[in-house]
PDB file of C-alpha atoms in Angstrom:
ATOM      1  CA  MET A  20      19.583 -10.010   8.225  1.00  0.00           C
ATOM      2  CA  LYS A  21      16.330  -8.189   8.886  1.00  0.00           C
ATOM      3  CA  ARG A  22      15.373  -5.454   6.412  1.00  0.00           C
ATOM      4  CA  SER A  23      14.566  -2.021   7.708  1.00  0.00           C
ATOM      5  CA  LYS A  24      11.209  -0.416   7.017  1.00  0.00           C
ATOM      6  CA  LEU A  25      12.894   1.925   4.534  1.00  0.00           C
ATOM      7  CA  ASP A  26      14.449  -1.019   2.700  1.00  0.00           C
ATOM      8  CA  ILE A  27      11.063  -2.737   2.455  1.00  0.00           C
ATOM      9  CA  VAL A  28       9.404   0.424   1.129  1.00  0.00           C
ATOM     10  CA  TYR A  29      12.257   0.863  -1.352  1.00  0.00           C
ATOM     11  CA  ASP A  30      11.943  -2.760  -2.521  1.00  0.00           C
ATOM     12  CA  MET A  31       8.194  -2.381  -3.031  1.00  0.00           C
ATOM     13  CA  LEU A  32       8.458   0.885  -4.944  1.00  0.00           C
ATOM     14  CA  ARG A  33      11.372  -0.389  -7.006  1.00  0.00           C
ATOM     15  CA  ALA A  34       9.342  -3.482  -7.945  1.00  0.00           C
ATOM     16  CA  MET A  35       6.629  -1.150  -9.247  1.00  0.00           C
ATOM     17  CA  GLU A  36       9.178   0.935 -11.124  1.00  0.00           C
ATOM     18  CA  ASP A  37      10.725  -2.196 -12.663  1.00  0.00           C
ATOM     19  CA  LYS A  38       7.286  -3.148 -14.010  1.00  0.00           C
ATOM     20  CA  GLY A  39       6.792   0.202 -15.723  1.00  0.00           C
ATOM     21  CA  GLY A  40       5.385   2.004 -12.687  1.00  0.00           C
ATOM     22  CA  ARG A  41       2.436  -0.343 -12.212  1.00  0.00           C
ATOM     23  CA  ILE A  42       2.181  -3.838 -10.705  1.00  0.00           C
ATOM     24  CA  ILE A  43      -0.473  -6.390  -9.773  1.00  0.00           C
ATOM     25  CA  PRO A  44      -0.624  -7.345  -6.085  1.00  0.00           C
ATOM     26  CA  THR A  45       0.539 -10.946  -6.643  1.00  0.00           C
ATOM     27  CA  HIS A  46       3.723  -9.854  -8.403  1.00  0.00           C
ATOM     28  CA  LEU A  47       4.367  -7.267  -5.717  1.00  0.00           C
ATOM     29  CA  LEU A  48       3.925  -9.910  -3.035  1.00  0.00           C
ATOM     30  CA  TYR A  49       6.591 -12.113  -4.639  1.00  0.00           C
ATOM     31  CA  LYS A  50       9.003  -9.278  -5.389  1.00  0.00           C
ATOM     32  CA  SER A  51       8.745  -7.673  -1.946  1.00  0.00           C
ATOM     33  CA  ASN A  52       9.126 -10.979  -0.079  1.00  0.00           C
ATOM     34  CA  LEU A  53       6.471 -10.120   2.509  1.00  0.00           C
ATOM     35  CA  SER A  54       3.504 -11.959   3.923  1.00  0.00           C
ATOM     36  CA  HIS A  55       0.161 -10.932   2.475  1.00  0.00           C
ATOM     37  CA  GLN A  56      -0.860  -9.277   5.739  1.00  0.00           C
ATOM     38  CA  ARG A  57       2.351  -7.242   6.059  1.00  0.00           C
ATOM     39  CA  MET A  58       2.173  -6.216   2.421  1.00  0.00           C
ATOM     40  CA  LYS A  59      -1.368  -4.893   2.953  1.00  0.00           C
ATOM     41  CA  LEU A  60      -0.152  -2.768   5.875  1.00  0.00           C
ATOM     42  CA  TYR A  61       2.672  -1.308   3.818  1.00  0.00           C
ATOM     43  CA  LEU A  62       0.371  -0.660   0.846  1.00  0.00           C
ATOM     44  CA  LYS A  63      -2.062   1.218   3.074  1.00  0.00           C
ATOM     45  CA  GLU A  64       0.732   3.360   4.477  1.00  0.00           C
ATOM     46  CA  LEU A  65       2.168   4.065   1.018  1.00  0.00           C
ATOM     47  CA  GLU A  66      -1.287   5.060  -0.224  1.00  0.00           C
ATOM     48  CA  ASP A  67      -1.836   7.280   2.825  1.00  0.00           C
ATOM     49  CA  LYS A  68       1.486   9.014   2.102  1.00  0.00           C
ATOM     50  CA  ASN A  69       0.554   9.464  -1.585  1.00  0.00           C
ATOM     51  CA  MET A  70       3.462   7.362  -2.813  1.00  0.00           C
ATOM     52  CA  ILE A  71       1.195   4.910  -4.667  1.00  0.00           C
ATOM     53  CA  VAL A  72      -2.402   4.710  -5.846  1.00  0.00           C
ATOM     54  CA  GLU A  73      -4.646   1.746  -6.467  1.00  0.00           C
ATOM     55  CA  VAL A  74      -5.921   1.643 -10.054  1.00  0.00           C
ATOM     56  CA  GLU A  75      -7.937  -0.741 -12.182  1.00  0.00           C
ATOM     57  CA  VAL A  76      -6.541  -1.672 -15.586  1.00  0.00           C
ATOM     58  CA  LYS A  77      -8.562  -3.966 -17.852  1.00  0.00           C
ATOM     59  CA  GLY A  78     -10.490  -5.215 -14.839  1.00  0.00           C
ATOM     60  CA  LYS A  79      -7.362  -5.965 -12.781  1.00  0.00           C
ATOM     61  CA  LYS A  80      -6.458  -4.277  -9.517  1.00  0.00           C
ATOM     62  CA  MET A  81      -2.992  -2.731  -9.709  1.00  0.00           C
ATOM     63  CA  PHE A  82      -0.812  -0.393  -7.717  1.00  0.00           C
ATOM     64  CA  GLU A  83       0.842   2.523  -9.448  1.00  0.00           C
ATOM     65  CA  LEU A  84       3.708   4.796  -8.454  1.00  0.00           C
ATOM     66  CA  THR A  85       2.872   8.446  -7.964  1.00  0.00           C
ATOM     67  CA  ASP A  86       5.259  11.352  -8.418  1.00  0.00           C
ATOM     68  CA  GLY A  87       5.829  11.201  -4.659  1.00  0.00           C
ATOM     69  CA  GLY A  88       6.813   7.539  -4.885  1.00  0.00           C
ATOM     70  CA  ARG A  89       9.183   8.257  -7.758  1.00  0.00           C
ATOM     71  CA  LYS A  90      10.764  11.108  -5.798  1.00  0.00           C
ATOM     72  CA  PHE A  91      11.254   8.825  -2.782  1.00  0.00           C
ATOM     73  CA  LEU A  92      12.933   6.212  -5.010  1.00  0.00           C
ATOM     74  CA  GLN A  93      15.256   8.774  -6.545  1.00  0.00           C
ATOM     75  CA  ASN A  94      16.273  10.243  -3.183  1.00  0.00           C
ATOM     76  CA  PHE A  95      16.644   6.867  -1.485  1.00  0.00           C
ATOM     77  CA  LYS A  96      18.867   5.577  -4.316  1.00  0.00           C
ATOM     78  CA  GLN A  97      21.109   8.619  -3.889  1.00  0.00           C
ATOM     79  CA  MET A  98      21.273   8.080  -0.138  1.00  0.00           C
ATOM     80  CA  LYS A  99      22.147   4.380  -0.597  1.00  0.00           C
ATOM     81  CA  GLU A 100      24.903   5.241  -3.071  1.00  0.00           C
ATOM     82  CA  PHE A 101      26.264   7.875  -0.698  1.00  0.00           C
ATOM     83  CA  THR A 102      26.337   5.591   2.344  1.00  0.00           C
ATOM     84  CA  GLU A 103      27.844   2.723   0.327  1.00  0.00           C
ATOM     85  CA  ALA A 104      30.561   5.037  -1.033  1.00  0.00           C
ATOM     86  CA  PHE A 105      31.642   5.731   2.547  1.00  0.00           C
ATOM     87  CA  GLY A 106      31.245   2.136   3.697  1.00  0.00           C
ATOM     88  CA  LEU A 107      28.329   3.004   5.971  1.00  0.00           C
ATOM     89  CA  SER A 108      25.804   0.486   4.701  1.00  0.00           C
TER      90      SER A 108
END
């Protein structure tokens, strides 16, 4: 079954959240189950929408959740729970 764009974004942001709000690109690639090229496109869009920022920690490139990304996660989780409760997922 093909994942929707929203599901992919949710998976990426949740992977960051699961790693304490910050993740290295390689781990994100594995956790999001995307090709490198597709992941780059999603990362650019998430940065453009201020849901994540690129940071450098101890010389390593990482991506970090912003408050906007955390808010999206919170709202999307609620929406998923709601739709599942009514058998709409």
